Amino acid sequence: PIGLSIMNVSRDPTTPAIGYYEWVIPAIGPGTFDEIQMTVYATAPGTLVNNATRNYENSAGLQLPTLYSEVVTLVGRTLELEEES
């Protein structure tokens, strides 16, 4: 997005695109987890919205309910204070 620079990603995206990234994780075992960490640098104030959607099926191939998560981060301006003389 405009005003945002990607600094580091713990795993390369499967399909990078303009405005969003997509990761396809082929399998996660029962009782385990997976994560993707991303470090960004905000070059302008605004609102960052991160969405994660997981579509998955069980070992029998039955589609299970979609999991969805959203995090909203507000990026404010840095104010420089002038020293009184």
PDB file of C-alpha atoms in Angstrom:
ATOM      1  CA  PRO A   1       0.000   0.000   0.000  1.00  0.00           C
ATOM      2  CA  ILE A   2       0.997   3.632  -0.429  1.00  0.00           C
ATOM      3  CA  GLY A   3       2.875   4.882   2.617  1.00  0.00           C
ATOM      4  CA  LEU A   4       4.058   1.424   3.649  1.00  0.00           C
ATOM      5  CA  SER A   5       7.361  -0.323   3.027  1.00  0.00           C
ATOM      6  CA  ILE A   6       7.830  -4.027   3.723  1.00  0.00           C
ATOM      7  CA  MET A   7      11.068  -4.397   5.682  1.00  0.00           C
ATOM      8  CA  ASN A   8      11.114  -8.119   6.505  1.00  0.00           C
ATOM      9  CA  VAL A   9       8.898 -11.183   6.070  1.00  0.00           C
ATOM     10  CA  SER A  10       9.545 -14.474   7.869  1.00  0.00           C
ATOM     11  CA  ARG A  11       8.381 -16.488   4.843  1.00  0.00           C
ATOM     12  CA  ASP A  12       8.274 -15.477   1.198  1.00  0.00           C
ATOM     13  CA  PRO A  13       4.711 -15.026  -0.065  1.00  0.00           C
ATOM     14  CA  THR A  14       3.335 -17.547  -2.541  1.00  0.00           C
ATOM     15  CA  THR A  15       1.814 -14.859  -4.748  1.00  0.00           C
ATOM     16  CA  PRO A  16       2.884 -11.263  -4.121  1.00  0.00           C
ATOM     17  CA  ALA A  17       0.505  -8.784  -5.666  1.00  0.00           C
ATOM     18  CA  ILE A  18      -0.069  -5.050  -5.620  1.00  0.00           C
ATOM     19  CA  GLY A  19      -1.655  -4.151  -2.298  1.00  0.00           C
ATOM     20  CA  TYR A  20      -1.668  -7.618  -0.725  1.00  0.00           C
ATOM     21  CA  TYR A  21       0.375 -10.764  -0.246  1.00  0.00           C
ATOM     22  CA  GLU A  22      -0.833 -14.347  -0.242  1.00  0.00           C
ATOM     23  CA  TRP A  23       0.699 -17.415   1.391  1.00  0.00           C
ATOM     24  CA  VAL A  24      -0.410 -20.966   0.619  1.00  0.00           C
ATOM     25  CA  ILE A  25       0.511 -23.346   3.437  1.00  0.00           C
ATOM     26  CA  PRO A  26      -0.151 -26.869   2.177  1.00  0.00           C
ATOM     27  CA  ALA A  27      -0.444 -28.776   5.467  1.00  0.00           C
ATOM     28  CA  ILE A  28      -0.514 -28.168   9.199  1.00  0.00           C
ATOM     29  CA  GLY A  29      -0.665 -31.193  11.481  1.00  0.00           C
ATOM     30  CA  PRO A  30      -3.277 -31.647  14.224  1.00  0.00           C
ATOM     31  CA  GLY A  31      -2.432 -29.667  17.355  1.00  0.00           C
ATOM     32  CA  THR A  32       0.256 -27.608  15.615  1.00  0.00           C
ATOM     33  CA  PHE A  33       0.367 -24.045  14.355  1.00  0.00           C
ATOM     34  CA  ASP A  34       2.067 -21.924  11.745  1.00  0.00           C
ATOM     35  CA  GLU A  35       2.834 -18.222  11.674  1.00  0.00           C
ATOM     36  CA  ILE A  36       4.022 -15.495   9.351  1.00  0.00           C
ATOM     37  CA  GLN A  37       5.714 -12.425  10.768  1.00  0.00           C
ATOM     38  CA  MET A  38       6.066  -9.197   8.833  1.00  0.00           C
ATOM     39  CA  THR A  39       7.901  -5.993   9.733  1.00  0.00           C
ATOM     40  CA  VAL A  40       6.747  -2.839   7.988  1.00  0.00           C
ATOM     41  CA  TYR A  41       7.787   0.806   7.980  1.00  0.00           C
ATOM     42  CA  ALA A  42       4.961   3.314   7.761  1.00  0.00           C
ATOM     43  CA  THR A  43       6.041   6.335   5.734  1.00  0.00           C
ATOM     44  CA  ALA A  44       2.782   8.232   6.199  1.00  0.00           C
ATOM     45  CA  PRO A  45       0.065   8.425   8.854  1.00  0.00           C
ATOM     46  CA  GLY A  46      -3.097   6.456   8.295  1.00  0.00           C
ATOM     47  CA  THR A  47      -4.890   3.204   9.021  1.00  0.00           C
ATOM     48  CA  LEU A  48      -3.375  -0.194   8.247  1.00  0.00           C
ATOM     49  CA  VAL A  49      -5.798  -3.118   8.003  1.00  0.00           C
ATOM     50  CA  ASN A  50      -4.394  -6.652   8.021  1.00  0.00           C
ATOM     51  CA  ASN A  51      -6.664  -9.574   7.190  1.00  0.00           C
ATOM     52  CA  ALA A  52      -5.973 -13.271   7.443  1.00  0.00           C
ATOM     53  CA  THR A  53      -8.281 -15.947   6.063  1.00  0.00           C
ATOM     54  CA  ARG A  54      -7.687 -19.661   6.346  1.00  0.00           C
ATOM     55  CA  ASN A  55      -9.621 -22.109   4.188  1.00  0.00           C
ATOM     56  CA  TYR A  56      -8.884 -25.695   5.077  1.00  0.00           C
ATOM     57  CA  GLU A  57     -10.117 -29.260   5.048  1.00  0.00           C
ATOM     58  CA  ASN A  58      -9.586 -32.299   7.244  1.00  0.00           C
ATOM     59  CA  SER A  59      -7.643 -35.429   6.325  1.00  0.00           C
ATOM     60  CA  ALA A  60     -10.826 -36.929   4.792  1.00  0.00           C
ATOM     61  CA  GLY A  61     -11.050 -33.983   2.389  1.00  0.00           C
ATOM     62  CA  LEU A  62     -14.101 -32.368   4.050  1.00  0.00           C
ATOM     63  CA  GLN A  63     -14.130 -28.562   3.911  1.00  0.00           C
ATOM     64  CA  LEU A  64     -14.107 -27.031   7.406  1.00  0.00           C
ATOM     65  CA  PRO A  65     -15.351 -23.552   8.405  1.00  0.00           C
ATOM     66  CA  THR A  66     -13.241 -20.629   7.219  1.00  0.00           C
ATOM     67  CA  LEU A  67     -11.186 -18.903   9.917  1.00  0.00           C
ATOM     68  CA  TYR A  68     -10.877 -15.132   9.638  1.00  0.00           C
ATOM     69  CA  SER A  69      -8.928 -12.540  11.589  1.00  0.00           C
ATOM     70  CA  GLU A  70      -8.470  -8.781  11.186  1.00  0.00           C
ATOM     71  CA  VAL A  71      -6.152  -6.340  12.939  1.00  0.00           C
ATOM     72  CA  VAL A  72      -6.397  -2.560  12.527  1.00  0.00           C
ATOM     73  CA  THR A  73      -3.370  -0.381  13.322  1.00  0.00           C
ATOM     74  CA  LEU A  74      -3.568   3.397  13.454  1.00  0.00           C
ATOM     75  CA  VAL A  75      -0.336   5.160  12.477  1.00  0.00           C
ATOM     76  CA  GLY A  76      -0.107   8.720  13.756  1.00  0.00           C
ATOM     77  CA  ARG A  77       2.151  11.579  12.900  1.00  0.00           C
ATOM     78  CA  THR A  78       5.386  12.185  14.757  1.00  0.00           C
ATOM     79  CA  LEU A  79       5.303  15.614  16.286  1.00  0.00           C
ATOM     80  CA  GLU A  80       8.521  17.549  16.705  1.00  0.00           C
ATOM     81  CA  LEU A  81       8.422  19.810  19.730  1.00  0.00           C
ATOM     82  CA  GLU A  82      10.258  23.090  19.581  1.00  0.00           C
ATOM     83  CA  GLU A  83      12.284  24.071  22.599  1.00  0.00           C
ATOM     84  CA  GLU A  84      11.289  27.369  24.198  1.00  0.00           C
ATOM     85  CA  SER A  85      14.117  29.869  24.546  1.00  0.00           C
TER      86      SER A  85
END
